[in-house]
Tab-separated table of C-alpha atoms and ligand atoms in Angstrom:
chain	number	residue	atom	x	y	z
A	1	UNK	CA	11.610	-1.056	-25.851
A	2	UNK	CA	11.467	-2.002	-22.128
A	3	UNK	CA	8.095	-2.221	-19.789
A	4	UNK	CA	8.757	-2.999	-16.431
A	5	UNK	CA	5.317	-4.119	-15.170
A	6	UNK	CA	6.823	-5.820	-12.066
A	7	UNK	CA	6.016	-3.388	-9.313
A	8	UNK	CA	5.095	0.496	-9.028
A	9	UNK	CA	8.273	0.473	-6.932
A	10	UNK	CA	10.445	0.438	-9.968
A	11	UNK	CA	9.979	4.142	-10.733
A	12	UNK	CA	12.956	6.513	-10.826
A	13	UNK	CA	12.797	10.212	-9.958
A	14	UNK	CA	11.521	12.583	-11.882
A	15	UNK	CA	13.860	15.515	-13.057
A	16	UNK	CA	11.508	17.419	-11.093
A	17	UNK	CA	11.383	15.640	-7.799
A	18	UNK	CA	15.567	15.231	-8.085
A	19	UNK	CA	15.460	19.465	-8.233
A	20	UNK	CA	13.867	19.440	-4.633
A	21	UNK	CA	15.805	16.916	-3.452
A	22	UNK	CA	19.172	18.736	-4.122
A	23	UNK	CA	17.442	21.870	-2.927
A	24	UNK	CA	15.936	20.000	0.635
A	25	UNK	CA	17.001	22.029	4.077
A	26	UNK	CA	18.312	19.156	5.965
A	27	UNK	CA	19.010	18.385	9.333
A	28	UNK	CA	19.472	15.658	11.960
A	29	UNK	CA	16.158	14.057	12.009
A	30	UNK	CA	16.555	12.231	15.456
A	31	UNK	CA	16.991	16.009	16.859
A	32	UNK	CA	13.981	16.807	15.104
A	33	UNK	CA	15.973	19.127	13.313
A	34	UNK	CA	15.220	18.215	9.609
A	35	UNK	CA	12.934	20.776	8.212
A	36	UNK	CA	12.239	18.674	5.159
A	37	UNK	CA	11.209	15.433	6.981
A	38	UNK	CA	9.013	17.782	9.475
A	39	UNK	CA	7.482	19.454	6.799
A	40	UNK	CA	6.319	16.304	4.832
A	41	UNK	CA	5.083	14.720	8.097
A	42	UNK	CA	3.055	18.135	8.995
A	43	UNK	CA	2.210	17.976	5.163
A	44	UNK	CA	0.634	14.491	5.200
A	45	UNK	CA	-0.856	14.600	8.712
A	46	UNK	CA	-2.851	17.978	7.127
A	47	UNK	CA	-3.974	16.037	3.980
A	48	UNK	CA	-5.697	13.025	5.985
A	49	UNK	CA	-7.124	14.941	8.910
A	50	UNK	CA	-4.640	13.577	11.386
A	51	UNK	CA	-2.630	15.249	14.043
A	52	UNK	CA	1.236	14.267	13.414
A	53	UNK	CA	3.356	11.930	11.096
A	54	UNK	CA	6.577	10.351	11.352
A	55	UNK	CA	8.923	9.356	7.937
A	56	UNK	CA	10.057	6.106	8.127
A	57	UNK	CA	12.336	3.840	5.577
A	58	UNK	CA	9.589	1.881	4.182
A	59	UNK	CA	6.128	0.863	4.412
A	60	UNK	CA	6.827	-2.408	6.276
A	61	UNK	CA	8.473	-0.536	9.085
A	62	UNK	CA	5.644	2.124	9.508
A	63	UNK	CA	2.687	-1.125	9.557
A	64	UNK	CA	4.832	-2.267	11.932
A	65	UNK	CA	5.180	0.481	14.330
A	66	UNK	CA	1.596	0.737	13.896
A	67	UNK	CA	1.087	-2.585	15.077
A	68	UNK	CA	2.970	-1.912	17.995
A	69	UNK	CA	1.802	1.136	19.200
A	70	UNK	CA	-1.886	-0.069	19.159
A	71	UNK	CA	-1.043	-3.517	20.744
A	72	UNK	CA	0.359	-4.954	23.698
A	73	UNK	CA	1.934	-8.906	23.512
A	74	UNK	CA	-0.193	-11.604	23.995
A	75	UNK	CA	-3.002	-9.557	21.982
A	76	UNK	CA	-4.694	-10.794	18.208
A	77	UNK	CA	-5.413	-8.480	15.511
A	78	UNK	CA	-7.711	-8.999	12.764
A	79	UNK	CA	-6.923	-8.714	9.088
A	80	UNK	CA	-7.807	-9.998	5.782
A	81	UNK	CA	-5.556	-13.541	4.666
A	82	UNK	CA	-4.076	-11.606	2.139
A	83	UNK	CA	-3.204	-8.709	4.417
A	84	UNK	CA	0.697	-7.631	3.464
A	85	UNK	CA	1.112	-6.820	7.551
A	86	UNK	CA	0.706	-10.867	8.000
A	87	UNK	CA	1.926	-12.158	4.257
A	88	UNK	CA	5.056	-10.017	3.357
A	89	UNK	CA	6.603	-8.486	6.497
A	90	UNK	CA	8.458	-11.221	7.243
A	91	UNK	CA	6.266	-12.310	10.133
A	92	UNK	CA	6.879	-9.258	11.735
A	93	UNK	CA	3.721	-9.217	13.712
A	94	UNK	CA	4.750	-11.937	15.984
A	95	UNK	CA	8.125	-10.375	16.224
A	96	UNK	CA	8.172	-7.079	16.801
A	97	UNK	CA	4.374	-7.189	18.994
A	98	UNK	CA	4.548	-10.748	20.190
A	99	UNK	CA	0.800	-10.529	18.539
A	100	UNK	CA	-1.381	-13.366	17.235
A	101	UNK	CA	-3.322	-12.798	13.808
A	102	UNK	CA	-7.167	-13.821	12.598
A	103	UNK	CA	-7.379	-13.934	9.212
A	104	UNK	CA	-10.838	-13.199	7.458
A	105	UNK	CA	-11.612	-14.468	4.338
A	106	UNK	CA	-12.440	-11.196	2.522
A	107	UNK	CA	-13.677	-9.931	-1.374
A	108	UNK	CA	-10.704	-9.528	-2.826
A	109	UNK	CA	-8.988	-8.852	0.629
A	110	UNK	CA	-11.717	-5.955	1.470
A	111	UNK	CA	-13.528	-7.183	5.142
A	112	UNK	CA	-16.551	-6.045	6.161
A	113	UNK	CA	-18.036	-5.346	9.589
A	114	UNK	CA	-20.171	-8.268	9.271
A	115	UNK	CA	-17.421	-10.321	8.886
A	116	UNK	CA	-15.277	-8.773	11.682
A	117	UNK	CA	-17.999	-8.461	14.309
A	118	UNK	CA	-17.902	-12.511	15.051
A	119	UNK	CA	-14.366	-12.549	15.116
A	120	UNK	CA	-13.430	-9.989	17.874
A	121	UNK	CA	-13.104	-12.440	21.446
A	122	UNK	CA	-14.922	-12.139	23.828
A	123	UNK	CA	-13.352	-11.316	27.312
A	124	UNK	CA	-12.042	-14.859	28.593
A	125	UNK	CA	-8.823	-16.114	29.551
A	126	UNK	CA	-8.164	-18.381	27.356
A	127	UNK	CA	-8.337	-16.267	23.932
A	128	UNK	CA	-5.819	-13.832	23.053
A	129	UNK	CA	-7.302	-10.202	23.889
A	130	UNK	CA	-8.415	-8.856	20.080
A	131	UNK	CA	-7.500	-5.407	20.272
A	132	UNK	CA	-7.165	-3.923	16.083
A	133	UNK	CA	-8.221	-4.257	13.333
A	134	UNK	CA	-5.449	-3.929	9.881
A	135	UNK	CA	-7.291	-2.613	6.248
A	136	UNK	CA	-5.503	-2.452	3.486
A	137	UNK	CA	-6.547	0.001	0.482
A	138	UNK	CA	-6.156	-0.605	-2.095
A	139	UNK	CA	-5.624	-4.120	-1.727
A	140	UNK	CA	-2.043	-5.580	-3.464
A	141	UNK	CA	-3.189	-9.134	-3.430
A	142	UNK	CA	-6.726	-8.204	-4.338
A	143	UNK	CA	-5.309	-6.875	-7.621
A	144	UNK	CA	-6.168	-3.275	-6.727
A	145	UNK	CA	-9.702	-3.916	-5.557
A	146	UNK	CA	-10.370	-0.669	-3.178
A	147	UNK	CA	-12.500	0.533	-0.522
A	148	UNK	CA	-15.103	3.476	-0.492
A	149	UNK	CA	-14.975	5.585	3.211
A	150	UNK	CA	-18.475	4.420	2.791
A	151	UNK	CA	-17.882	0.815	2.983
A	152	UNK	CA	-15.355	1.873	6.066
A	153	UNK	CA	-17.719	3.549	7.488
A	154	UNK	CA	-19.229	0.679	9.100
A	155	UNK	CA	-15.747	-1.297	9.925
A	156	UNK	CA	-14.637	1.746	11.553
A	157	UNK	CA	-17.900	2.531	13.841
A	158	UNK	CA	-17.402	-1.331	14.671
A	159	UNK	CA	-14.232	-0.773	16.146
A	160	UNK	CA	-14.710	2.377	18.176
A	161	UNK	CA	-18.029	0.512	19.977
A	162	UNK	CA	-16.186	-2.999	20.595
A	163	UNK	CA	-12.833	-0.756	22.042
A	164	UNK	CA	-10.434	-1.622	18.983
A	165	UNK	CA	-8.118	0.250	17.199
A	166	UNK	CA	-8.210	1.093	13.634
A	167	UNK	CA	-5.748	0.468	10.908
A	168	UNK	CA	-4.699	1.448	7.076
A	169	UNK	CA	-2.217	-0.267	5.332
A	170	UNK	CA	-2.118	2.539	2.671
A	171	UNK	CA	0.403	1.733	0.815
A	172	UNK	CA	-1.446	2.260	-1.990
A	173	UNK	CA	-4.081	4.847	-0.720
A	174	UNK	CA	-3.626	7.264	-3.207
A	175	UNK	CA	-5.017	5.026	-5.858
A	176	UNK	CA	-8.140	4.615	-4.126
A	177	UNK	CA	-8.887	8.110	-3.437
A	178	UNK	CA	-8.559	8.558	-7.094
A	179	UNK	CA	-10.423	5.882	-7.935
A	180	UNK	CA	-13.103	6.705	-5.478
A	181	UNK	CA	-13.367	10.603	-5.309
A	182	UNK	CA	-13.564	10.188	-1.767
A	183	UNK	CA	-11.486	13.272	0.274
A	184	UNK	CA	-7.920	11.861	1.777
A	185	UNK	CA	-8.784	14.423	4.850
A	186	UNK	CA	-11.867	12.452	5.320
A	187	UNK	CA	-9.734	9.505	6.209
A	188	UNK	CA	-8.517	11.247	9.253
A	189	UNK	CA	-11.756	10.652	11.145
A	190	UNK	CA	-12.217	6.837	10.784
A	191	UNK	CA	-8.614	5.651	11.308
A	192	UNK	CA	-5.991	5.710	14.633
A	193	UNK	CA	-3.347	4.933	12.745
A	194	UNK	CA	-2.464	4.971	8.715
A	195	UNK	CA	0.660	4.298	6.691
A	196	UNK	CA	1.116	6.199	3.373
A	197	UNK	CA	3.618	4.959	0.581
A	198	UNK	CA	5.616	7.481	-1.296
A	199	UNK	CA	8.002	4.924	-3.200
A	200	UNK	CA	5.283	2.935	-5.346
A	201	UNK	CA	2.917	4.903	-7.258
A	202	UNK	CA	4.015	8.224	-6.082
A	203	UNK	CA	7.618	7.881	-7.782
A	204	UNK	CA	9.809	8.425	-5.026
A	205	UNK	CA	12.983	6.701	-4.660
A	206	UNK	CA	12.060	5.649	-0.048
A	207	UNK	CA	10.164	6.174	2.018
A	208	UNK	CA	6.492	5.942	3.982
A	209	UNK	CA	4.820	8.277	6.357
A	210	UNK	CA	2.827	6.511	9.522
A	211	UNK	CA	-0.048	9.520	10.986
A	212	UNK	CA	-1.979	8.886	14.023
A	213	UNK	CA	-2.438	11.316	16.637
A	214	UNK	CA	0.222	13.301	18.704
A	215	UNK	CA	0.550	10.553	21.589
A	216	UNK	CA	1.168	7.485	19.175
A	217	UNK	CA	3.575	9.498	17.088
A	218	UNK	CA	5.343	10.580	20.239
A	219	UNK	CA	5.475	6.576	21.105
A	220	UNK	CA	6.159	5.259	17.263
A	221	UNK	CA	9.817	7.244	17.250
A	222	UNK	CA	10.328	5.312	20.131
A	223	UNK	CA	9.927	2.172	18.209
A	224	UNK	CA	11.274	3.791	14.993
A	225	UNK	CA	14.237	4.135	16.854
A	226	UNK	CA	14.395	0.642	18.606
A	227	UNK	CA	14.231	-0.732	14.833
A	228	UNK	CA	17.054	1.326	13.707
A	229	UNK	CA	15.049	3.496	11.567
A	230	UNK	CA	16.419	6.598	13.160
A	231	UNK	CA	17.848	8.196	9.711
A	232	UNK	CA	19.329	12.056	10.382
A	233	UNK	CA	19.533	14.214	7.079
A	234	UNK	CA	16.937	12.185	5.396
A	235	UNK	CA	15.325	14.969	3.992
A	236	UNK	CA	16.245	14.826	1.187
A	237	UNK	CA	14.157	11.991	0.776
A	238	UNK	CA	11.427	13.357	2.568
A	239	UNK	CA	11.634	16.093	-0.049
A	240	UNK	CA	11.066	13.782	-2.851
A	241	UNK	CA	8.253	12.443	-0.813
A	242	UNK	CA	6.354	15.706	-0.530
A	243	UNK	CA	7.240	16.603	-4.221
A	244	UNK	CA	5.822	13.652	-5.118
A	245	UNK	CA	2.150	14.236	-2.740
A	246	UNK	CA	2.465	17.935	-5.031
A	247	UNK	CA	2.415	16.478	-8.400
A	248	UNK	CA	2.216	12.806	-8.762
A	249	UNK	CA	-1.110	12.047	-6.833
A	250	UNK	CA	-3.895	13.320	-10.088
A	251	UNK	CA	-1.624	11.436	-12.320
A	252	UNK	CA	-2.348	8.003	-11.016
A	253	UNK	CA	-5.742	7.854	-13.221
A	254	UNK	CA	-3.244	7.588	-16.143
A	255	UNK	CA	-1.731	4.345	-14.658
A	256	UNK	CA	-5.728	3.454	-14.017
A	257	UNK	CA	-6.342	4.380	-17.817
A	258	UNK	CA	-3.298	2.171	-18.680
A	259	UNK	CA	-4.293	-0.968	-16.696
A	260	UNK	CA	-8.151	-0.993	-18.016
A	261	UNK	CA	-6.076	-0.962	-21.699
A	262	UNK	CA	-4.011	-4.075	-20.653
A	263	UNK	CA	-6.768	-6.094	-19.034
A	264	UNK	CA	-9.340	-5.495	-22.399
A	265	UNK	CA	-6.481	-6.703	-24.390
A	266	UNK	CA	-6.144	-9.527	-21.951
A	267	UNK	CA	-9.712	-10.342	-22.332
A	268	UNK	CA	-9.222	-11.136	-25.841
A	269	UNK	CA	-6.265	-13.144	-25.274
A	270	UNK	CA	-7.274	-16.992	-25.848
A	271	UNK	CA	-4.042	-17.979	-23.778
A	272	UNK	CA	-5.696	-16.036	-20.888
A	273	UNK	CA	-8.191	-18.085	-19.067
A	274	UNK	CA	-9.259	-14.931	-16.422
A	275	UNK	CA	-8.548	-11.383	-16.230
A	276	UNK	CA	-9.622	-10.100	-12.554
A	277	UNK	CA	-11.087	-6.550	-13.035
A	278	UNK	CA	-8.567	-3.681	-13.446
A	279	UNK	CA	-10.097	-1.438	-10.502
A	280	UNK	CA	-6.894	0.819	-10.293
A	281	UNK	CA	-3.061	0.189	-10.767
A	282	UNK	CA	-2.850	-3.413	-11.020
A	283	UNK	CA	-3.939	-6.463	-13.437
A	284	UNK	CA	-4.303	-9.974	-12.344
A	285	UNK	CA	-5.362	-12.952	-14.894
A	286	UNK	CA	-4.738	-16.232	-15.379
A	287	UNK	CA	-2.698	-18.186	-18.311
A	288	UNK	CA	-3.646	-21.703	-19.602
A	289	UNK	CA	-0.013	-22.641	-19.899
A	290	UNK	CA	1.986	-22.141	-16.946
A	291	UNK	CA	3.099	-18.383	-16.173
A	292	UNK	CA	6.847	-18.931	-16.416
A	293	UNK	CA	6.515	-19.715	-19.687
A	294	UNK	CA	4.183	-16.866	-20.770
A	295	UNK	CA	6.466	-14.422	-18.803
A	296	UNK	CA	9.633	-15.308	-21.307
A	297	UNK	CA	7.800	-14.837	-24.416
A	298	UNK	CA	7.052	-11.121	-22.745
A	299	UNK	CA	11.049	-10.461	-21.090
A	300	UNK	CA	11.975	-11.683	-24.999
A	301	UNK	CA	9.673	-8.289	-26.135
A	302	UNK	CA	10.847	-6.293	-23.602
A	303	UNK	CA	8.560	-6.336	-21.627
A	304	UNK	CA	8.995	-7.396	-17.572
A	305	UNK	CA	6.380	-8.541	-15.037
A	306	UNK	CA	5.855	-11.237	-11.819
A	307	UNK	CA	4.138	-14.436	-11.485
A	308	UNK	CA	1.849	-14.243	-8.571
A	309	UNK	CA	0.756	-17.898	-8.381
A	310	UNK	CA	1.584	-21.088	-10.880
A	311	UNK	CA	-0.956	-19.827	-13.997
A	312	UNK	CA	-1.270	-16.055	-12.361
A	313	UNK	CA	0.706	-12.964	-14.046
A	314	UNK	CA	0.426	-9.758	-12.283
A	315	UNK	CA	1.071	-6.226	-14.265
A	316	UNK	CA	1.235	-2.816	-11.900
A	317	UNK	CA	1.134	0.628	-14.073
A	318	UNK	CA	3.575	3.198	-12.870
A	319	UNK	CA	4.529	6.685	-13.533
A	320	UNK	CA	7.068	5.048	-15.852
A	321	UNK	CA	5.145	2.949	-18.028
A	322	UNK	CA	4.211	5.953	-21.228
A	323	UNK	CA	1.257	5.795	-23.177
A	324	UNK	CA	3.864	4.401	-26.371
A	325	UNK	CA	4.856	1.332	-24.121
A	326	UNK	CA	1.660	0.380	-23.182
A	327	UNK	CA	0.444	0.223	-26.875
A	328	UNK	CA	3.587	-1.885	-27.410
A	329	UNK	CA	2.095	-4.417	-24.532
A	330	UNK	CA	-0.785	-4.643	-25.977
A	331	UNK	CA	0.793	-5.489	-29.813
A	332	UNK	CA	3.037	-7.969	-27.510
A	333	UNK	CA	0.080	-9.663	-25.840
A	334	UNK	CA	-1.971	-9.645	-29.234
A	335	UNK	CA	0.926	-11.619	-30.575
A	336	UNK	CA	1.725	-14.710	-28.476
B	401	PLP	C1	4.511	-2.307	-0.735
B	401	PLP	C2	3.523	-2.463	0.306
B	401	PLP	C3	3.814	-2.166	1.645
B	401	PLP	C4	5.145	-1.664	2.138
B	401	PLP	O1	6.212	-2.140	1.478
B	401	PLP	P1	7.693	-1.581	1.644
B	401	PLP	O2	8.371	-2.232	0.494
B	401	PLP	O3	8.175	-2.059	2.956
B	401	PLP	O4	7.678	-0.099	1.551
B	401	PLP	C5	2.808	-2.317	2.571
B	401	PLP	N1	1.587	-2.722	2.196
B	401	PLP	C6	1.271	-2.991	0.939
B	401	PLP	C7	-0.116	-3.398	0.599
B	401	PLP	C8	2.221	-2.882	-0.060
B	401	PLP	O5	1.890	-3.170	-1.324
């Protein structure tokens, strides 16, 4: 038996979601002329409040075409230290916005307005003009840890008072809203801009969506286009995308289910020194020996994951990890 615990972005269609891909009414999308890609942008706009969406390749590219549309160079935005904007896009930031970064120190990468407020610069020529503000929910190097709108709430008021703009790395937002019960429309009012990942817990094979309003979506195919993301019959990956926001957003408590499983095993582990708390789709602990070595006792069983630091494993439930592999995982860990 195989368990690939490496990433939710292992997942491979669904018989389902390959059906409305085959059956997607394509077009070119740079003439605005793909019906599939303009319905799942319309579709995902609806669902978080917002006015208009725009498909992109990945979730790196629509962060970053965030970043620039609510930036100008020379500017500083302000995000947690383990923020995936400033960690794993390749120092994009600096790149594509010629933008400087602060980098809080938050609770398992969620920030608070507390810690934000004494950050933002005050007008003076010699600091960098701080002009947004980058969540991330859940958070991927928090080990899942999520947001409420509640705790947002504040963050978000924050922003609007001190002129800054507003936004969600939401790769992962889907987990949180199911973790949370709060409303995905709700989002709409607290942030300018958020990115939405179809190809990690959702299942599908590419693809993110970026909303904002009409004006920045106008502006971010623009700079969609200046990064070669420009990407003509791509419906029929849009189509898996909004297959995907049909029928694989209620499942993701199973994955939840799946990862409290793993991390109580875990627990009982004596060759785990820490097990951070499963809050959603991802398990962090800690190994007394050092992780390499722990990780090719599990690829021996089958079973796949990452080392996140030196002693630190990291497992991520997907919509292909059944309820028969995780019992094997949990036998597996039991055993060494
Ligand atoms: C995966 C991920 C992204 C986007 O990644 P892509 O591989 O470019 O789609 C952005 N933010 C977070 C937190 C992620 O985990």
């Amino acid at each position: 038996m195989t368990v690939d615990l490496r990433s939710d972005t292992v997942t491979k269609p669904t018989p389902g979601m390959l059906e409305a891909m085959w059956s997607a009414k394509v077009g070119d999308d740079v003439f605005g002329e793909d019906e599939a890609i303009n319905e799942l942008e319309a579709k995902a706009a609806a669902m978080f409040g917002m006015e208009a969406g725009i498909f992109c390749p990945s979730g790196t590219m629509t962060n970053q075409i965030a970043i620039k549309c609510f930036t100008q160079p020379l500017d500083e935005l302000i995000a947690d230290q383990t923020a995936h904007v400033y960690r794993y896009e390749g120092g994009g930031i600096a790149f594509n916005s010629a933008v400087s970064t602060r980098l809080l120190n938050g609770d398992r990468g969620r920030l608070t307005a507390e810690m934000i407020d004494p950050e933002i610069n005050a007008e003076n020529i010699h600091y960098p003009h701080t002009s947004l503000v980058v969540l991330e929910n859940t958070v991927n190097k928090g080990g899942g840890s999520c947001y409420t709108l509640e705790q947002i709430a504040p963050i978000a008021e924050l922003c609007k008072k001190q002129g800054l703009k507003l936004h969600l790395d939401g790769a992962r937002i889907f987990n949180a809203l199911v973790q949370t019960g709060d409303q995905a429309v709700d989002y709409g009012k607290y942030f300018d801009g958020i990115s939405v990942c179809l190809s990690k817990g959702l299942g599908a094979p590419v693809g993110s969506v970026l909303l904002a309003d009409k004006a920045t979506i106008k502006y971010a195919r623009r700079i969609r286009k200046v990064l070669g993301g420009g990407m003509r019959q791509a419906g029929f990956l849009a189509a898996a995308g909004s297959y995907a926001l049909d029928h694989h957003v209620d499942r993701l408590k199973i994955d939840h289910e799946h990862a409290h499983i793993l991390a109580e095993e875990l627990a009982k582990c004596d060759w785990v020194t820490n097990v951070v708390p499963a809050e959603t789709n991802i398990v962090l602990f800690d190994t007394e020996k050092p992780a390499e070595e722990i990780l090719a006792k599990l690829e021996a069983q089958g079973i796949k994951a990452n080392a996140t630091d030196k002693h630190r494993i990291r497992f991520v439930l997907h919509l292909d990890v059944h309820p028969e592999q995780v019992e094997h995982t949990v036998k597996v860990l039991g055993s060494i």
